[in-house]
Structure formats: structure tokens, C-alpha cells
Tab-separated table of C-alpha atoms in Angstrom:
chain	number	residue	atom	x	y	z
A	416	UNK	CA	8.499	12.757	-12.511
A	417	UNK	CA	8.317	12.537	-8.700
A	418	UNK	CA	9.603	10.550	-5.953
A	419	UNK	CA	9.201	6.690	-5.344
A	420	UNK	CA	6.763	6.254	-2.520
A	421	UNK	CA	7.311	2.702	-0.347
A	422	UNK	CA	3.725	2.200	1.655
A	423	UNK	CA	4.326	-1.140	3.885
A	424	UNK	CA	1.449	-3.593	5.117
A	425	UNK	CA	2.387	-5.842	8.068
A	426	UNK	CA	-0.857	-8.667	8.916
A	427	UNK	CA	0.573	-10.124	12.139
A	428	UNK	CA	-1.444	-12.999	14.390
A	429	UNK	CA	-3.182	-15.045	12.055
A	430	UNK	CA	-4.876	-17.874	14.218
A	431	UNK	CA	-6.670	-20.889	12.097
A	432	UNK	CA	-5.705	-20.168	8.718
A	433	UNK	CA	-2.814	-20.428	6.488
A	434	UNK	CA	-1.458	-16.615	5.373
A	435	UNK	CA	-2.056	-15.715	2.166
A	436	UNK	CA	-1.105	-13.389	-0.903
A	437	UNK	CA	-1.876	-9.714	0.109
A	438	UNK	CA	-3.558	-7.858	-2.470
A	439	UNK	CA	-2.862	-4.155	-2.802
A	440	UNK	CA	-5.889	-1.750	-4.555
A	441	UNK	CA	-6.132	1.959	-5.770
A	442	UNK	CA	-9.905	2.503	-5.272
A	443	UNK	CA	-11.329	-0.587	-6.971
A	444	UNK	CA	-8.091	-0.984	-9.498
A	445	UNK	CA	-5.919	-3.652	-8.013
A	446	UNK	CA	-2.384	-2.840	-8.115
A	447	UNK	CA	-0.203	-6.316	-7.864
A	448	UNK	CA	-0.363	-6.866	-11.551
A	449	UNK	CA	-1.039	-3.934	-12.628
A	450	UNK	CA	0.594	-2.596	-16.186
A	451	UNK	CA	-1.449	0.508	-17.704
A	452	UNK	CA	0.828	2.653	-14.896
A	453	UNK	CA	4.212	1.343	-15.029
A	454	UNK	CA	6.400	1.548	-12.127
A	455	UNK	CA	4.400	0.195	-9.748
A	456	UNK	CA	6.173	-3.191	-7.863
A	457	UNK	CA	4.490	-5.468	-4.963
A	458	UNK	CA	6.402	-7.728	-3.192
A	459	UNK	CA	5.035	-9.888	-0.450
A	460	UNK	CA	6.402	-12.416	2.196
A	461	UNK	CA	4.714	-14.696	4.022
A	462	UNK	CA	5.339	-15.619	7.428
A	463	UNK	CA	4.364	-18.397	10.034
A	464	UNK	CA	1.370	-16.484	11.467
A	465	UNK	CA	0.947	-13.482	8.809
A	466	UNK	CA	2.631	-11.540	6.168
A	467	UNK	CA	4.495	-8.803	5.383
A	468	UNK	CA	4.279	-6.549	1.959
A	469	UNK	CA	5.643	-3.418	0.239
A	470	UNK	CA	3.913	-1.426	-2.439
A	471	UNK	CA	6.555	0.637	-4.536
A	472	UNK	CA	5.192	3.432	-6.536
A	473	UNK	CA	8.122	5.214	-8.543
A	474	UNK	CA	7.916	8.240	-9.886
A	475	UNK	CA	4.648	9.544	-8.175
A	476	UNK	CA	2.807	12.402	-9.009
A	477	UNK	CA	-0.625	14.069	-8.089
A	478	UNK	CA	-2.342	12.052	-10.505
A	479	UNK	CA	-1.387	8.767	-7.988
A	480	UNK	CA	-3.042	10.872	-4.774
A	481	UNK	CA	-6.040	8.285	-3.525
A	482	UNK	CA	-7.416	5.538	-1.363
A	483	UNK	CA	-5.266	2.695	-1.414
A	484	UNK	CA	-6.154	-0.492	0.262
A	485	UNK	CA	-4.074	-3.761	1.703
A	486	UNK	CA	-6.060	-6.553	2.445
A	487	UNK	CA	-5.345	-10.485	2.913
A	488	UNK	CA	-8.147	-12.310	1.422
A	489	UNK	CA	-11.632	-11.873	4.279
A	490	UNK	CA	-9.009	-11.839	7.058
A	491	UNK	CA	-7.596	-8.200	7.319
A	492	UNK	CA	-7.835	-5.218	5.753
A	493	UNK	CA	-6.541	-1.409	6.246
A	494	UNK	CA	-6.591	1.615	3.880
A	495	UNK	CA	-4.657	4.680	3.444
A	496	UNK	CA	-5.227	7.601	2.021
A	497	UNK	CA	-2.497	9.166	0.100
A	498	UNK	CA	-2.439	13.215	-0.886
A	499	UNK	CA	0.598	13.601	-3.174
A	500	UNK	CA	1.208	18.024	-3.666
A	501	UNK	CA	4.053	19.275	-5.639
A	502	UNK	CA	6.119	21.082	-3.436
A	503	UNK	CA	9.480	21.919	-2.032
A	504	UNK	CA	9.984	19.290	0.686
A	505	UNK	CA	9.150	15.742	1.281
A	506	UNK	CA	7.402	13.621	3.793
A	507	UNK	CA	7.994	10.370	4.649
A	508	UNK	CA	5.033	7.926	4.655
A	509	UNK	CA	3.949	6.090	7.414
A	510	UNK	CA	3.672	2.557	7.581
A	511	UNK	CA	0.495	0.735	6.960
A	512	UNK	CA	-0.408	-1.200	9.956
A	513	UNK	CA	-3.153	-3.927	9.475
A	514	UNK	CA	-5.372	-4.092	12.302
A	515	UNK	CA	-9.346	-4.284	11.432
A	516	UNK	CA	-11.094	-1.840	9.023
A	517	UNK	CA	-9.807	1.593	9.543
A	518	UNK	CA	-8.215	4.631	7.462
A	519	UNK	CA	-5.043	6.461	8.046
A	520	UNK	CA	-3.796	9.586	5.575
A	521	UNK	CA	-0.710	10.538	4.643
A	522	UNK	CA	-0.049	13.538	2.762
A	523	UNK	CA	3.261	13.591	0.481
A	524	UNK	CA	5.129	16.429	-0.730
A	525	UNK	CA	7.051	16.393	-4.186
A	526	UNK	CA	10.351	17.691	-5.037
């Protein structure tokens, strides 16, 4: 199997409500809970105005390639899209920056 892959969602400046759980998705499979995979780990920290979460994905292959969203109830919400290729180098993912609605890609390769 392949590499762990660490994406990281930061929701910053949260003015008139109280931070909540971020919820990470696959498409429309969300991923905090999730069991059927395996190796998948969410951990989340809230902060005075915002919060900060990682979404661990170990041993990733092509089959984990998608649209994955981060999103903090109606407040904020990014996506990624992530292209996992087998291949003889890897590429470090960039961080997930919440801002409003937008996509970023990143495209990893597998050792």
C-alpha cells in the first residue's frame, strides 16, 4: 500500500458564533467516522475564533484520488481535489486553507 497523505484545514476569524466540529467528506461519504476504509483518522481543535483539523489517510492508493471537502457547519467550506498516480516520486500536499467556496488540486505521486 501507499503513502499516508496529511491534508490540513485551518477556519480562522469566526465573528458571532461559537467554532464548531469540522466535518471532513469524500464526495458525499463523510470521512470523521468513517470505518468501511480503515486508516483514515480526523483530529480537530478548536480555537477561540476558529479551528484547526488534520485528515490522515494511510496507506493511499489511486482508488482514494477525489473531491474531498472541509467544512464547519454553514460557516466555511473549501474542497480539494486529490489525484493520487503510482509513480516513482512523491509530492507533498498542500495545505487546505478555508476561505469561502473554492477548489484547489493536488496531485500525489506514489512510491
Amino acid at each position: 500500500r501507499g503513502s499516508t497523505i496529511k491534508l490540513k484545514c485551518m477556519v480562522e476569524d469566526i465573528v458571532g458564533e461559537q467554532p464548531e466540529y469540522i466535518i471532513w467528506k469524500k464526495g458525499n461519504r463523510m470521512l470523521n467516522y468513517d470505518t468501511e476504509r480503515g486508516g483514515i483518522s480526523v483530529r480537530t481543535d478548536l480555537l477561540a475564533n476558529g479551528a484547526q483539523s488534520r485528515l490522515h489517510i494511510a496507506g493511499a492508493t489511486f482508488t482514494d484520488s477525489g473531491n474531498y471537502t472541509c467544512m464547519m457547519g454553514r460557516t466555511a467550506k473549501t474542497q480539494i481535489e486529490l489525484q493520487i498516480i503510482p509513480g516513482e516520486t512523491a509530492e507533498q500536499v498542500r495545505d487546505v486553507n478555508s476561505s469561502p467556496p473554492m477548489t484547489q488540486a493536488a496531485t500525489i505521486v506514489l512510491t
